[in-house]
Coordinates of C-alpha atoms in Angstrom, one line a residue:
M129 CA -51.7 14.1 39.0
W130 CA -51.8 11.1 41.0
L131 CA -53.0 8.7 37.7
K132 CA -50.6 10.4 35.4
L133 CA -47.4 10.1 38.0
R134 CA -48.2 5.8 37.4
R135 CA -49.1 5.8 33.9
R136 CA -45.7 8.0 33.7
K137 CA -43.6 5.5 32.0
K138 CA -40.4 4.2 34.3
R139 CA -36.7 4.5 33.2
K140 CA -34.2 1.2 33.9
W141 CA -30.7 1.2 34.7
I142 CA -30.4 -0.9 31.7
C143 CA -33.0 -2.4 29.6
D144 CA -34.8 -5.6 28.9
F145 CA -32.6 -6.4 26.3
N146 CA -29.4 -5.8 27.3
E147 CA -29.9 -8.1 30.8
S148 CA -28.3 -10.8 29.5
C149 CA -24.9 -9.1 28.6
A150 CA -23.3 -11.7 31.0
Q151 CA -24.0 -14.6 29.3
R152 CA -24.7 -13.6 25.5
G153 CA -23.3 -11.0 24.8
A154 CA -19.6 -11.4 22.1
Y155 CA -18.0 -9.9 25.5
V156 CA -18.6 -14.3 26.2
L157 CA -17.2 -14.9 22.0
A158 CA -14.0 -13.0 23.2
R159 CA -13.5 -15.2 25.9
D160 CA -13.4 -17.9 23.3
L161 CA -12.0 -17.0 20.6
L162 CA -8.8 -16.0 23.9
N163 CA -8.4 -20.7 22.9
D164 CA -7.9 -19.5 19.5
P165 CA -4.8 -16.8 18.7
V166 CA -5.1 -17.2 15.1
K167 CA -8.4 -15.9 15.0
F168 CA -8.5 -13.9 17.6
Q169 CA -6.0 -11.9 16.3
S170 CA -8.3 -11.7 12.9
Y171 CA -10.8 -10.9 15.1
Y172 CA -8.9 -7.5 16.9
R173 CA -6.2 -7.6 15.9
M174 CA -4.2 -8.8 17.7
S175 CA -2.5 -11.8 19.1
P176 CA -3.8 -13.0 22.3
E177 CA -0.4 -12.5 24.2
S178 CA 0.0 -9.0 23.7
Y179 CA -3.9 -8.0 24.4
K180 CA -3.2 -9.4 28.0
E181 CA -0.1 -7.1 27.9
L182 CA -2.0 -5.1 26.2
L183 CA -5.5 -4.7 29.0
Q184 CA -2.6 -5.4 32.0
R185 CA -1.4 -1.9 31.2
V186 CA -4.4 -0.1 30.7
S187 CA -6.4 -1.6 33.7
P188 CA -5.9 0.5 36.5
L189 CA -7.4 3.7 34.4
L190 CA -10.3 1.9 33.2
R191 CA -11.5 0.0 36.4
K192 CA -14.6 1.5 38.2
Q193 CA -15.9 0.9 41.2
D194 CA -19.1 -1.0 41.5
T195 CA -22.5 0.4 43.0
N196 CA -25.6 -0.5 45.4
Y197 CA -27.4 -0.1 41.2
R198 CA -25.3 -2.4 38.8
K199 CA -22.1 -3.4 38.6
A200 CA -19.2 -1.8 36.7
I201 CA -18.7 -2.5 33.4
S202 CA -15.3 -4.7 33.7
A203 CA -11.7 -3.2 32.0
D204 CA -11.1 -6.2 29.3
E205 CA -14.8 -5.4 28.5
R206 CA -14.2 -2.4 27.4
L207 CA -11.3 -2.3 25.8
L208 CA -12.8 -5.3 23.6
I209 CA -15.1 -3.6 23.0
T210 CA -12.9 -0.3 21.8
L211 CA -10.2 -2.5 19.7
R212 CA -13.7 -4.2 17.9
Y213 CA -14.7 -0.6 17.3
L214 CA -11.5 0.7 15.8
A215 CA -10.6 -2.5 13.6
T216 CA -14.4 -3.0 12.2
G217 CA -15.7 0.8 12.8
N218 CA -19.3 -0.7 12.8
S219 CA -20.9 2.4 14.1
F220 CA -21.7 3.1 18.1
R221 CA -25.8 1.1 17.4
C222 CA -24.1 -1.5 15.9
L223 CA -21.9 -2.1 18.4
S224 CA -25.0 -2.1 21.3
F225 CA -26.2 -4.8 19.6
Q226 CA -22.8 -7.3 19.6
F227 CA -22.2 -6.4 23.4
K228 CA -25.3 -5.5 24.5
R229 CA -25.0 -2.7 26.2
G230 CA -26.0 1.1 25.2
E231 CA -24.6 2.9 21.9
T232 CA -24.0 5.7 24.6
T233 CA -22.1 3.8 27.0
I234 CA -20.5 2.4 24.1
G235 CA -19.4 5.8 22.6
K236 CA -18.3 7.2 26.5
I237 CA -16.5 3.3 26.2
V238 CA -14.9 4.2 23.3
E239 CA -13.1 7.9 24.6
D240 CA -11.9 6.8 27.4
V241 CA -10.6 3.7 26.4
C242 CA -8.8 5.5 23.7
S243 CA -7.1 8.2 25.8
A244 CA -6.0 5.5 28.1
I245 CA -3.9 3.4 25.2
W246 CA -2.5 6.8 24.6
T247 CA -1.8 6.9 28.3
V248 CA -0.4 4.7 29.0
L249 CA 1.4 3.0 25.8
Q250 CA 3.4 6.6 24.8
P251 CA 5.9 7.0 26.0
E252 CA 7.3 3.5 26.1
F253 CA 6.0 3.3 22.0
M254 CA 6.5 6.7 20.4
P255 CA 8.7 8.6 23.2
V256 CA 10.8 11.6 22.0
P257 CA 13.0 10.7 19.8
S258 CA 16.8 11.4 21.6
E259 CA 20.4 11.9 20.0
E260 CA 20.3 8.2 19.8
L261 CA 16.9 7.0 18.5
W262 CA 17.6 9.2 15.7
R263 CA 21.4 7.8 15.0
T264 CA 19.7 4.5 14.9
I265 CA 16.8 4.8 12.7
S266 CA 19.7 6.9 10.2
D267 CA 21.8 3.3 9.5
R268 CA 18.3 1.8 9.9
Y269 CA 17.1 3.5 6.9
L270 CA 21.0 3.1 5.2
E271 CA 21.0 -0.6 6.2
L272 CA 17.5 -1.7 4.7
W273 CA 17.1 1.5 1.8
N274 CA 20.8 2.8 1.0
I275 CA 20.5 5.9 1.5
P276 CA 22.4 8.1 4.6
N277 CA 21.5 10.4 7.2
C278 CA 17.9 9.6 7.2
T279 CA 15.7 10.5 10.5
G280 CA 12.4 9.8 8.6
S281 CA 10.2 9.9 6.5
I282 CA 7.5 11.8 6.7
D283 CA 4.6 12.9 5.1
G284 CA 0.2 13.6 6.0
K285 CA -3.4 11.8 5.6
H286 CA -7.0 12.6 5.0
I287 CA -9.3 11.3 8.4
R288 CA -12.1 11.7 6.9
I289 CA -15.3 12.3 9.7
Q290 CA -18.6 13.6 9.2
C291 CA -19.2 16.8 9.1
P292 CA -19.7 18.5 11.8
N293 CA -22.4 21.0 12.7
K294 CA -22.1 24.4 11.6
S295 CA -18.5 23.5 9.9
A296 CA -17.7 22.9 6.1
Y297 CA -14.7 20.5 5.6
F298 CA -15.3 16.6 6.2
S299 CA -11.6 15.8 7.1
I300 CA -8.4 15.7 9.2
V301 CA -5.1 15.4 8.3
L302 CA -2.8 13.1 10.8
L303 CA 0.6 14.4 9.9
A304 CA 3.0 11.1 10.9
V305 CA 7.1 10.8 10.8
V306 CA 8.0 7.1 9.7
D307 CA 11.5 5.3 10.4
A308 CA 12.6 2.9 8.5
D309 CA 10.9 0.0 9.7
G310 CA 7.3 1.1 9.4
L311 CA 6.4 2.5 12.9
F312 CA 5.5 6.2 14.4
I313 CA 8.3 8.5 15.9
S314 CA 5.8 11.9 15.5
I315 CA 2.7 12.2 14.6
D316 CA 0.3 15.6 14.6
V317 CA -3.3 14.9 14.5
G318 CA -6.6 17.9 13.9
D319 CA -6.1 19.9 11.2
Y320 CA -8.0 20.3 8.8
G321 CA -8.4 18.5 5.9
R322 CA -8.0 21.5 3.3
N323 CA -4.1 22.2 4.5
S324 CA -1.8 21.2 2.4
D325 CA 0.6 19.0 4.3
G326 CA 3.7 21.3 4.2
G327 CA 1.2 24.4 5.8
V328 CA 0.6 21.4 8.4
L329 CA 3.5 20.9 9.0
L330 CA 4.2 24.7 9.5
N331 CA 1.4 25.2 12.4
S332 CA 2.3 21.1 13.8
A333 CA 4.5 21.1 17.2
F334 CA 6.9 18.6 14.7
G335 CA 7.6 21.3 12.4
R336 CA 8.2 24.2 14.5
N337 CA 10.7 22.0 16.9
L338 CA 11.9 21.1 13.7
Q339 CA 12.4 25.3 12.6
Q340 CA 13.9 25.9 16.8
G341 CA 16.4 23.2 16.4
T342 CA 14.6 21.6 19.5
L343 CA 14.2 17.9 18.1
N344 CA 17.5 16.4 19.2
I345 CA 19.3 15.7 15.8
P346 CA 22.3 15.5 16.2
D347 CA 25.1 16.9 13.9
P348 CA 25.3 17.4 10.9
K349 CA 28.6 13.7 10.1
K350 CA 29.7 12.8 6.8
L351 CA 28.7 10.6 4.3
P352 CA 28.9 7.5 3.7
A353 CA 31.9 7.0 0.8
D354 CA 32.4 10.6 0.4
E355 CA 36.3 12.5 -0.3
D356 CA 37.5 13.1 2.9
G357 CA 37.7 17.8 1.8
C358 CA 33.7 17.4 2.1
T359 CA 31.6 18.7 4.7
P360 CA 29.5 17.2 6.6
F361 CA 26.2 16.2 6.4
P362 CA 23.3 16.9 8.1
Y363 CA 20.8 14.5 9.2
F364 CA 17.4 14.6 7.4
F365 CA 13.9 13.9 7.1
V366 CA 12.5 12.5 3.3
G367 CA 9.0 13.6 1.5
D368 CA 7.4 14.5 -1.0
E369 CA 6.9 17.7 -3.4
A370 CA 4.5 19.2 -0.5
F371 CA 6.8 19.9 1.3
P372 CA 9.6 22.9 1.3
L373 CA 12.9 22.1 0.5
Q374 CA 14.2 22.9 3.7
R375 CA 18.4 21.9 5.5
H376 CA 16.4 19.3 7.5
I377 CA 13.9 18.6 4.6
M378 CA 14.4 16.6 1.5
R379 CA 11.9 16.8 -1.6
P380 CA 12.7 15.4 -5.0
Y381 CA 13.3 17.9 -7.7
P382 CA 9.3 19.0 -10.2
R383 CA 9.3 17.7 -13.1
R384 CA 10.4 21.0 -15.8
E385 CA 14.1 20.5 -14.1
L386 CA 13.8 16.2 -14.5
T387 CA 17.4 15.6 -15.5
N388 CA 18.9 12.0 -15.8
E389 CA 21.0 12.1 -12.3
R390 CA 17.9 14.2 -10.4
R391 CA 15.6 11.3 -11.7
S392 CA 17.8 9.1 -9.6
F393 CA 18.1 11.4 -6.9
N394 CA 13.9 11.6 -6.8
Y395 CA 13.7 7.1 -7.4
R396 CA 16.5 7.1 -3.9
I397 CA 14.1 9.3 -2.1
S398 CA 11.2 7.4 -3.4
R399 CA 12.3 4.5 -2.6
A400 CA 13.0 5.8 0.9
R401 CA 9.4 7.5 1.4
K402 CA 7.9 3.6 0.9
S403 CA 8.6 3.0 4.9
V404 CA 5.6 6.3 5.5
E405 CA 3.4 5.2 2.8
C406 CA 4.0 1.6 4.3
A407 CA 2.9 3.0 7.7
F408 CA -0.3 4.0 5.9
G409 CA -1.4 0.6 4.6
M410 CA -0.5 -1.2 7.9
L411 CA -2.3 1.2 10.1
A412 CA -6.1 1.0 7.3
S413 CA -5.1 -2.7 7.0
K414 CA -5.2 -4.5 10.7
F415 CA -8.1 -0.9 11.7
R416 CA -10.8 -0.2 9.5
I417 CA -12.6 2.2 10.6
L418 CA -9.8 4.1 8.4
E419 CA -11.8 3.1 4.8
K420 CA -14.9 4.8 7.1
A421 CA -16.1 8.2 7.8
I422 CA -16.0 8.5 11.6
A423 CA -18.4 10.0 13.2
C424 CA -17.3 10.7 16.8
K425 CA -16.9 14.5 17.2
P426 CA -13.3 16.3 16.1
N427 CA -11.5 16.2 19.7
K428 CA -12.9 12.5 20.4
T429 CA -11.9 11.5 16.7
D430 CA -8.1 13.2 17.6
A431 CA -8.3 10.2 20.4
I432 CA -9.0 7.6 18.4
I433 CA -6.7 8.6 15.8
R434 CA -3.6 9.2 18.7
A435 CA -5.0 5.9 19.5
I436 CA -4.5 3.9 16.5
C437 CA -0.7 5.0 15.6
V438 CA 0.3 4.0 18.7
L439 CA -1.6 0.5 19.2
H440 CA 0.9 0.3 15.5
N441 CA 3.5 0.8 17.2
F442 CA 2.2 -1.2 20.0
I443 CA 1.9 -4.3 17.9
R444 CA 4.1 -4.3 15.2
L445 CA 6.8 -4.7 18.2
K446 CA 5.0 -7.8 19.8
D447 CA 4.1 -8.9 16.9
G448 CA 5.1 -7.7 13.8
L449 CA 7.1 -9.7 11.0
F450 CA 10.7 -6.9 10.2
N451 CA 12.5 -6.7 6.6
K452 CA 16.0 -7.8 6.5
Q453 CA 18.4 -6.0 4.3
S454 CA 18.1 -6.4 0.5
L455 CA 21.9 -4.8 -1.0
G456 CA 21.6 -5.9 -4.8
E457 CA 18.3 -7.5 -5.1
D458 CA 16.2 -6.0 -7.7
D459 CA 13.0 -7.2 -7.2
D460 CA 9.7 -6.3 -7.1
D461 CA 9.4 -5.1 -3.7
H462 CA 11.8 -2.5 -3.9
D463 CA 11.1 -1.5 -7.7
K464 CA 7.3 -1.8 -8.6
G465 CA 5.8 1.5 -8.3
S466 CA 8.4 3.2 -7.1
C467 CA 8.7 5.3 -10.5
E468 CA 4.7 6.8 -10.0
S469 CA 5.2 8.0 -6.9
V470 CA 7.3 10.3 -7.4
F471 CA 5.9 12.0 -11.1
Q472 CA 2.0 11.7 -8.9
N473 CA 0.1 14.5 -9.4
L474 CA 1.0 16.2 -6.5
Q475 CA 0.5 19.7 -5.4
P476 CA 3.8 21.8 -5.1
C477 CA 4.6 23.8 -1.7
C478 CA 5.6 27.3 -2.8
R479 CA 7.5 27.9 -0.7
R480 CA 11.3 29.0 -1.9
A481 CA 14.0 26.6 -0.4
T482 CA 17.6 28.4 1.3
T483 CA 20.7 27.8 -1.2
E484 CA 22.2 26.1 1.9
A485 CA 18.9 23.3 1.7
V486 CA 19.2 23.8 -2.9
E487 CA 22.8 23.6 -2.5
M488 CA 23.1 20.1 0.3
R489 CA 20.4 18.2 -2.4
N490 CA 22.1 19.0 -5.0
H491 CA 25.3 17.8 -3.6
L492 CA 23.6 14.5 -2.6
C493 CA 22.3 13.5 -6.1
S494 CA 25.8 13.8 -7.2
Y495 CA 26.6 11.8 -4.6
F496 CA 24.3 8.3 -4.9
M497 CA 25.7 9.3 -8.4
K498 CA 28.5 8.0 -8.0
Q499 CA 29.9 4.2 -8.3
N500 CA 29.8 3.1 -4.9
V501 CA 27.6 4.1 -3.3
A502 CA 24.0 3.7 -7.1
L503 CA 22.5 0.8 -7.1
H504 CA 22.6 -0.9 -10.0
W505 CA 19.3 -0.9 -11.5
Q506 CA 18.8 3.1 -10.3
N507 CA 19.1 4.0 -13.8
K508 CA 16.2 2.4 -15.6
Y509 CA 14.4 4.6 -13.8
T510 CA 15.9 8.0 -16.2
S511 CA 14.7 7.6 -19.2
A512 CA 11.6 4.8 -19.1
C513 CA 10.5 7.9 -17.0

C-alpha cells in the first residue's frame, strides 16, 4: 500500500505547461496591443478606451482573493479571455493554449464574465424603456426611415448550438426589438429553434407585457400631415410575415392580396425593418462566435448571447457611427434588397388579426400614398416586384 501511494501521480494546482502564463501567454500580447488602438480593436472588437471603461465597471464582480497555494487570475485577464472567446468563437481548449490556462478554468471564466457584463451594463445600456424613450425612438424612425409612430423593429435570429444530451433541437432563438439606429431595446433568449417567431413572441416576457399593456407605450398620436378629423394612431412595432397583425404590430400584406398600393406599403415596412437586420448583421460581424455552433450548455449559452447583445449597445454608443437623415436620396443603401426582403419565403403567422388591426394597416397604407408623405422612389417597387 505504501509503494502504491508513493507511485501514484500527484495532482498540481497548475500544470507545468501553464506555469509560464505570466511571461508567455496571450495576456502579455494584450498589454502590447494597448499601444496600437487599431490592432487592439481588431483583436478584441472594441477600442482601448472602451475596454478600460468596461474593465472598471466589471472589476468589482470579477476580482478574486489570492491564496497561499496560488495567485488569483486578475479581472483584466478574465475580461480579455472572454472578449477573445466572443470575438472568435474558438473552443475553450484552443484558448487554454493561447492564454496558458486550464480548459475548465477558461469555461468558468467565460460564464462568470458574461454574467457580470450583463449585470453591470444592462441597467444603463438596455434599460426598461420609458414613455419618453419610446417617443425618442419614434422621432428617430421618422427622421431616418420616414415612418411615423414606429417604436421599434422586431425579429428573431436562430443561434446554432451543440445539441444537448437527450434533446432534438440544435438552435435557440434570439428575439430582439431594435431602435432606428440598430441598438437593442429588448431581447428574449432561450426558446427552442423549432418554434416560429410569432410563437416565440407570445411566449416571451416582451410579448406578454405588450398584450397586457405594461410596456409604457405612449398614448396614440395623430400621424404627421394627417387630416384634422382623423383619429390618433397608436404607436407600433414593425415585423415580417412571421408575426401576427395586432394593434401594436404592423406586418406586410401577404402575396395573394397585393396591389400597387400594398406593394408600396410593404416596401415602407421593409425599409423600417432594416434596422433589426442591420443590428443582427453587425452583431454577427463583430462577435464571430455566432458563426459557429456554440458548444456550451443552454443556460451558459443564454448568458453568452445576453452579454454580446448588451456589449453591442455599449460598443456602438462608445465607438460607433450613426446615420444621418437622408430624405430624398434614391441610393443603393436604401433600395438594395428591399424588394427581396419583403417577399422572402417566410412562414406566415396563422393567427387571425382583429378588425381594428386590419383597419389600422389599411389606414397606414393609404397614408403612405399621400402626396406629401409618399417617397418619390417607392413606386419603383409596385410593378417591378
